Short mmCIF file of C-alpha atoms (C1' of nucleotides) in Angstrom, two decimals:
data_model
loop_
_atom_site.label_atom_id
_atom_site.label_comp_id
_atom_site.label_asym_id
_atom_site.label_seq_id
_atom_site.Cartn_x
_atom_site.Cartn_y
_atom_site.Cartn_z
CA MET A 38 0.00 -0.01 -0.01
CA SER A 39 3.09 2.22 0.13
CA ASN A 40 5.51 3.58 -2.39
CA LEU A 41 3.07 3.54 -5.25
CA LEU A 42 4.08 4.70 -8.68
CA PRO A 43 7.64 5.94 -8.47
CA VAL A 44 6.82 7.58 -11.77
CA LEU A 45 10.08 6.47 -13.26
CA ASP A 46 12.88 8.96 -12.77
CA VAL A 47 10.80 11.86 -11.65
CA SER A 48 12.64 11.07 -8.43
CA SER A 49 15.87 12.17 -10.07
CA SER A 50 15.45 15.70 -8.83
CA ALA A 51 19.01 15.52 -7.57
CA THR A 52 20.89 14.56 -10.69
CA ALA A 53 18.57 16.70 -12.78
CA VAL A 54 19.52 15.06 -16.02
CA ALA A 55 17.71 16.69 -18.93
CA GLU A 56 17.20 13.33 -20.60
CA PRO A 57 13.65 12.28 -21.42
CA CYS A 58 12.35 10.15 -18.61
CA CYS A 59 10.51 7.57 -20.60
CA THR A 60 9.95 6.21 -23.99
CA PRO A 61 6.79 7.40 -25.70
CA LEU A 62 3.97 4.91 -26.06
CA THR A 63 4.36 5.25 -29.79
CA ARG A 64 8.03 4.39 -29.81
CA ALA A 65 7.97 0.83 -28.62
CA PRO A 66 5.55 -1.53 -26.90
CA LEU A 67 5.33 -0.67 -23.25
CA ALA A 68 6.92 -3.14 -20.88
CA VAL A 69 4.63 -4.81 -18.40
CA GLU A 70 6.09 -2.99 -15.43
CA ASP A 71 6.03 0.44 -17.07
CA ALA A 72 2.49 -0.16 -18.23
CA GLU A 73 1.49 -0.86 -14.66
CA ARG A 74 2.87 2.43 -13.42
CA ALA A 75 1.68 4.56 -16.31
CA ALA A 76 -1.79 3.03 -16.21
CA GLY A 77 -1.96 3.99 -12.55
CA MET A 78 -1.47 7.61 -13.48
CA PHE A 79 -3.93 7.55 -16.35
CA LYS A 80 -6.45 5.74 -14.18
CA ALA A 81 -6.21 8.51 -11.60
CA LEU A 82 -7.20 11.00 -14.27
CA GLY A 83 -9.90 8.70 -15.58
CA ASP A 84 -12.65 10.04 -13.37
CA PRO A 85 -14.37 13.31 -14.32
CA VAL A 86 -14.46 14.61 -10.78
CA ARG A 87 -10.82 13.71 -10.20
CA LEU A 88 -9.78 15.25 -13.48
CA ARG A 89 -11.51 18.49 -12.57
CA LEU A 90 -9.91 18.51 -9.15
CA PHE A 91 -6.52 17.94 -10.75
CA SER A 92 -7.16 20.69 -13.27
CA ASN A 93 -8.23 23.01 -10.50
CA VAL A 94 -4.97 22.43 -8.70
CA ALA A 95 -2.84 22.51 -11.82
CA SER A 96 -4.32 25.80 -12.96
CA ALA A 97 -4.21 27.50 -9.58
CA ASP A 98 -2.25 30.70 -9.16
CA GLY A 99 1.07 30.07 -7.46
CA GLY A 100 0.91 26.39 -8.35
CA GLU A 101 -1.04 25.42 -5.29
CA THR A 102 -4.45 25.78 -3.81
CA CYS A 103 -6.44 25.09 -0.67
CA VAL A 104 -8.90 22.20 -0.65
CA CYS A 105 -11.56 24.66 0.38
CA ASP A 106 -11.15 26.50 -2.91
CA ILE A 107 -11.62 23.54 -5.21
CA GLN A 108 -14.17 21.37 -3.48
CA ASP A 109 -17.11 22.68 -5.48
CA VAL A 110 -17.20 19.87 -8.00
CA GLY A 111 -20.65 18.52 -7.28
CA VAL A 112 -19.87 15.79 -4.79
CA SER A 113 -19.75 15.71 -1.02
CA GLN A 114 -16.72 16.91 0.85
CA PRO A 115 -15.66 13.41 1.98
CA THR A 116 -15.76 12.31 -1.63
CA VAL A 117 -13.55 15.22 -2.62
CA SER A 118 -11.09 14.14 0.03
CA HIS A 119 -11.25 10.59 -1.20
CA HIS A 120 -10.43 11.65 -4.75
CA LEU A 121 -7.59 13.88 -3.63
CA LYS A 122 -6.15 10.92 -1.77
CA LYS A 123 -6.30 8.84 -4.93
CA LEU A 124 -4.48 11.54 -6.87
CA ARG A 125 -1.90 11.71 -4.12
CA GLU A 126 -1.42 7.92 -4.10
CA ALA A 127 -1.00 7.96 -7.86
CA GLY A 128 1.83 10.41 -7.45
CA LEU A 129 0.06 13.21 -9.25
CA LEU A 130 -0.49 15.56 -6.33
CA GLU A 131 1.30 16.56 -3.18
CA SER A 132 -0.29 18.04 -0.12
CA GLU A 133 0.86 20.07 2.83
CA ARG A 134 -0.97 21.29 5.87
CA ARG A 135 -0.47 24.92 6.82
CA GLY A 136 -2.47 25.91 9.82
CA THR A 137 -6.13 25.27 9.35
CA TRP A 138 -5.94 24.52 5.66
CA VAL A 139 -4.37 21.83 3.49
CA TYR A 140 -2.73 22.90 0.26
CA TYR A 141 -2.36 20.75 -2.86
CA ARG A 142 0.02 21.13 -5.78
CA VAL A 143 0.93 19.08 -8.80
CA ALA A 144 3.84 16.75 -8.15
CA PRO A 145 6.90 18.06 -10.00
CA GLY A 146 7.66 16.40 -13.30
CA VAL A 147 4.45 14.45 -13.51
CA LEU A 148 2.90 16.47 -16.30
CA ALA A 149 6.07 16.25 -18.38
CA VAL A 150 6.24 12.50 -17.89
CA MET A 151 2.68 11.92 -19.02
CA ALA A 152 2.96 14.33 -21.91
CA ALA A 153 6.15 12.62 -23.04
CA LEU A 154 4.42 9.25 -22.92
CA LEU A 155 1.79 10.56 -25.29
CA THR A 156 4.10 12.30 -27.68
CA PRO A 157 2.96 11.55 -31.21
CA ASP A 158 5.38 10.13 -33.76
CA ALA A 159 5.28 12.91 -36.28
CA MET E 56 -24.55 4.30 -25.91
CA SER E 57 -23.50 5.84 -29.25
CA ASN E 58 -21.42 8.79 -30.29
CA LEU E 59 -19.13 8.56 -27.33
CA LEU E 60 -16.28 11.00 -26.90
CA PRO E 61 -16.21 13.20 -29.96
CA VAL E 62 -12.75 14.16 -28.68
CA LEU E 63 -13.39 17.81 -29.26
CA ASP E 64 -12.48 18.92 -32.74
CA VAL E 65 -10.47 15.92 -33.71
CA SER E 66 -13.45 15.44 -35.97
CA SER E 67 -12.43 18.51 -37.93
CA SER E 68 -10.48 16.43 -40.38
CA ALA E 69 -12.22 18.37 -43.13
CA THR E 70 -11.37 21.92 -42.17
CA ALA E 71 -7.97 20.83 -40.95
CA VAL E 72 -7.36 23.91 -38.88
CA ALA E 73 -3.95 23.80 -37.25
CA GLU E 74 -5.30 25.47 -34.14
CA PRO E 75 -4.79 23.67 -30.83
CA CYS E 76 -7.86 21.66 -30.06
CA CYS E 77 -8.10 22.20 -26.34
CA THR E 78 -6.92 24.18 -23.41
CA PRO E 79 -4.31 22.47 -21.25
CA LEU E 80 -5.38 21.21 -17.87
CA THR E 81 -2.93 23.63 -16.36
CA ARG E 82 -4.34 26.65 -18.09
CA ALA E 83 -7.79 26.85 -16.60
CA PRO E 84 -10.13 24.60 -14.63
CA LEU E 85 -11.65 22.04 -16.92
CA ALA E 86 -15.31 22.52 -17.70
CA VAL E 87 -17.62 19.73 -16.61
CA GLU E 88 -18.36 18.60 -20.15
CA ASP E 89 -14.74 18.67 -21.25
CA ALA E 90 -13.72 16.78 -18.12
CA GLU E 91 -16.24 14.08 -18.97
CA ARG E 92 -14.77 13.56 -22.40
CA ALA E 93 -11.15 13.79 -21.42
CA ALA E 94 -11.66 11.49 -18.43
CA GLY E 95 -13.10 8.94 -20.83
CA MET E 96 -9.87 8.91 -22.76
CA PHE E 97 -7.64 8.73 -19.70
CA LYS E 98 -9.83 6.01 -18.22
CA ALA E 99 -9.38 3.96 -21.37
CA LEU E 100 -5.61 4.10 -20.83
CA GLY E 101 -6.02 3.41 -17.11
CA ASP E 102 -5.78 -0.33 -17.39
CA PRO E 103 -2.36 -1.98 -17.79
CA VAL E 104 -3.53 -4.47 -20.38
CA ARG E 105 -5.33 -1.79 -22.37
CA LEU E 106 -2.37 0.52 -22.17
CA ARG E 107 -0.09 -2.18 -23.55
CA LEU E 108 -2.49 -2.97 -26.34
CA PHE E 109 -2.66 0.72 -27.20
CA SER E 110 1.11 1.00 -27.13
CA ASN E 111 1.40 -2.08 -29.30
CA VAL E 112 -0.85 -0.48 -31.90
CA ALA E 113 0.73 2.95 -31.60
CA SER E 114 4.23 1.63 -32.03
CA ALA E 115 3.43 -0.69 -34.90
CA ASP E 116 5.19 -0.30 -38.20
CA GLY E 117 2.98 1.41 -40.76
CA GLY E 118 0.77 2.76 -38.00
CA GLU E 119 -1.45 -0.24 -37.86
CA THR E 120 -1.40 -3.82 -36.79
CA CYS E 121 -3.40 -6.98 -36.85
CA VAL E 122 -5.10 -8.13 -33.67
CA CYS E 123 -3.31 -11.41 -34.04
CA ASP E 124 0.03 -9.66 -33.64
CA ILE E 125 -0.77 -7.89 -30.38
CA GLN E 126 -2.94 -10.27 -28.46
CA ASP E 127 -0.12 -11.75 -26.43
CA VAL E 128 -0.68 -9.61 -23.35
CA GLY E 129 -1.43 -12.33 -20.84
CA VAL E 130 -5.21 -12.45 -21.02
CA SER E 131 -7.66 -14.52 -23.02
CA GLN E 132 -8.64 -13.65 -26.57
CA PRO E 133 -12.17 -12.48 -25.61
CA THR E 134 -10.65 -10.20 -23.03
CA VAL E 135 -8.31 -8.69 -25.62
CA SER E 136 -11.30 -8.10 -27.88
CA HIS E 137 -13.17 -6.51 -24.99
CA HIS E 138 -10.34 -4.12 -24.26
CA LEU E 139 -9.92 -3.19 -27.92
CA LYS E 140 -13.61 -2.37 -28.02
CA LYS E 141 -13.20 -0.09 -25.01
CA LEU E 142 -10.33 1.69 -26.70
CA ARG E 143 -12.44 2.04 -29.83
CA GLU E 144 -15.42 3.40 -27.88
CA ALA E 145 -13.15 5.90 -26.19
CA GLY E 146 -12.15 7.20 -29.57
CA LEU E 147 -8.53 6.14 -29.20
CA LEU E 148 -8.43 3.38 -31.79
CA GLU E 149 -9.97 2.69 -35.14
CA SER E 150 -10.40 -0.72 -36.69
CA GLU E 151 -10.91 -2.09 -40.14
CA ARG E 152 -11.47 -5.60 -41.39
CA ARG E 153 -9.39 -6.71 -44.33
CA GLY E 154 -10.13 -10.26 -45.29
CA THR E 155 -9.58 -12.62 -42.43
CA TRP E 156 -7.89 -10.13 -40.18
CA VAL E 157 -8.89 -6.96 -38.36
CA TYR E 158 -6.43 -4.09 -38.27
CA TYR E 159 -6.21 -1.44 -35.59
CA ARG E 160 -4.65 1.99 -35.71
CA VAL E 161 -4.53 5.01 -33.42
CA ALA E 162 -7.30 7.46 -34.18
CA PRO E 163 -5.80 10.53 -35.86
CA GLY E 164 -5.16 13.47 -33.59
CA VAL E 165 -5.88 11.67 -30.37
CA LEU E 166 -2.31 11.58 -29.15
CA ALA E 167 -1.86 15.28 -29.88
CA VAL E 168 -5.07 16.11 -28.01
CA MET E 169 -4.06 14.24 -24.89
CA ALA E 170 -0.50 15.49 -24.98
CA ALA E 171 -1.81 19.04 -25.33
CA LEU E 172 -4.08 18.56 -22.32
CA LEU E 173 -1.08 17.58 -20.24
CA THR E 174 1.23 20.30 -21.46
CA PRO E 175 3.05 21.73 -18.44
CA ASP E 176 3.03 25.42 -17.74
CA ALA E 177 6.70 26.17 -17.95
"C1'" DG X 222 -11.42 23.80 28.23
"C1'" DG X 223 -15.09 23.96 24.95
"C1'" DT X 224 -16.65 25.18 20.42
"C1'" DT X 225 -16.28 25.95 15.66
"C1'" DT X 226 -14.36 25.20 11.16
"C1'" DG X 227 -11.52 22.44 7.80
"C1'" DA X 228 -10.24 18.00 6.34
"C1'" DT X 229 -9.58 12.95 6.61
"C1'" DT X 230 -11.17 8.37 7.81
"C1'" DC X 231 -14.69 4.75 8.43
"C1'" DG X 232 -18.38 1.63 7.08
"C1'" DA X 233 -21.71 0.60 3.95
"C1'" DC X 234 -23.93 0.11 -0.43
"C1'" DG X 235 -24.92 -0.04 -5.44
"C1'" DG X 236 -22.95 -0.07 -9.81
"C1'" DC X 237 -19.24 -0.69 -12.76
"C1'" DT X 238 -15.33 -3.51 -14.68
"C1'" DG X 239 -11.97 -7.07 -15.87
"C1'" DT X 240 -11.95 -11.73 -16.57
"C1'" DC X 241 -13.29 -16.13 -18.34
"C1'" DG X 242 -15.52 -20.09 -21.19
"C1'" DA X 243 -18.91 -20.82 -24.50
"C1'" DT X 244 -20.98 -19.37 -28.51
"C1'" DG X 245 -21.64 -16.69 -32.70
"C1'" DT X 246 -20.09 -14.34 -37.01
"C1'" DC X 247 -17.24 -13.49 -40.91
"C1'" DC X 248 -14.00 -14.87 -44.17
"C1'" DT X 249 -10.93 -18.22 -46.64
"C1'" DG X 250 -9.58 -22.36 -48.79
"C1'" DA X 251 -10.26 -27.06 -49.97
"C1'" DT D 56 -20.58 -26.79 -49.21
"C1'" DC D 57 -18.06 -27.59 -45.46
"C1'" DA D 58 -14.12 -27.15 -42.26
"C1'" DG D 59 -11.24 -24.10 -39.91
"C1'" DG D 60 -9.16 -19.85 -38.35
"C1'" DA D 61 -9.78 -14.96 -36.74
"C1'" DC D 62 -12.31 -12.05 -34.11
"C1'" DA D 63 -16.55 -10.44 -31.66
"C1'" DT D 64 -20.35 -11.14 -28.53
"C1'" DC D 65 -22.76 -13.29 -24.62
"C1'" DG D 66 -23.57 -14.53 -19.84
"C1'" DA D 67 -21.74 -14.97 -15.50
"C1'" DC D 68 -19.04 -13.85 -11.57
"C1'" DA D 69 -15.71 -11.77 -8.34
"C1'" DG D 70 -13.53 -7.68 -7.12
"C1'" DC D 71 -13.06 -2.85 -7.46
"C1'" DC D 72 -14.80 1.94 -7.24
"C1'" DG D 73 -17.47 6.17 -6.51
"C1'" DT D 74 -20.58 7.85 -3.40
"C1'" DC D 75 -22.61 9.07 0.92
"C1'" DG D 76 -23.48 10.07 6.11
"C1'" DA D 77 -21.36 9.60 10.40
"C1'" DA D 78 -17.49 9.74 13.09
"C1'" DT D 79 -12.87 11.33 13.89
"C1'" DC D 80 -8.88 14.31 13.87
"C1'" DA D 81 -6.51 18.86 13.76
"C1'" DA D 82 -6.08 23.66 14.28
"C1'" DA D 83 -7.89 27.99 15.75
"C1'" DC D 84 -10.68 31.02 18.34
"C1'" DC D 85 -13.24 32.36 22.13
#
DNA sequence: GGTTTGATTCGACGGCTGTCGATGTCCTGA
DNA sequence: TCAGGACATCGACAGCCGTCGAATCAAACC
């Protein structure tokens, strides 16, 4: 239940190599293990409510936002929390408590990784 | 049950406008309707088997491949067929029967649409 | 300390989904 | 016409998932 989705070398924030993290889907058949990880990320975005929550965070000024500012997505507040947890577990979001409120931001590198995976051939 | 996921203006193969089809997730909060469509696509890629099938098609020489050449993904033949149907319904794949075999290819524009959605800010 | 507000966790429930074997359909070749 | 291969559909079943209200936790404010 821990250490889900290392998201390939997104963890290489230290070495900071500019090399593309992962082979595009279109380049070669995805290995079983890579498919497992990548599918986890896509799955996390595969729910309309979750996708809107993610978009709300991703488009927030300053790169982060309070839960209280994005929870108007048509479901109950516990459900919002549940979805945010899923996004966190998938490695797409990070959260931090500051005083009364909890702030969410997009995990660094995640967008680039997913975009790279979907890079068309041409 | 029909006309699922028009995938925004991917259907504009006639006009062929080079304009970006959709606003990135990071640009502004996704509208409810857009989230519904986009989530459908991500959801389709949210299964490891389906993602591998998609990758197999996307990375095939000539841009298309026979089902018989990609069905070795560890599940039964009916299950492969089921997943390919899901990918078709999500607008990600197209299929065509030629004689005995059925060929699949990535629906035009789909990769660009999804990659654009995930375009990072920076 | 007690109360209020913000957020997560818990337990439950209905519906969806991935999987399979069996069957059906379409095409080819003998 | 019939046999056989390629692929899709059907029916069933177990497990997962999204949702909710209730309960809990955490911080702040009186």
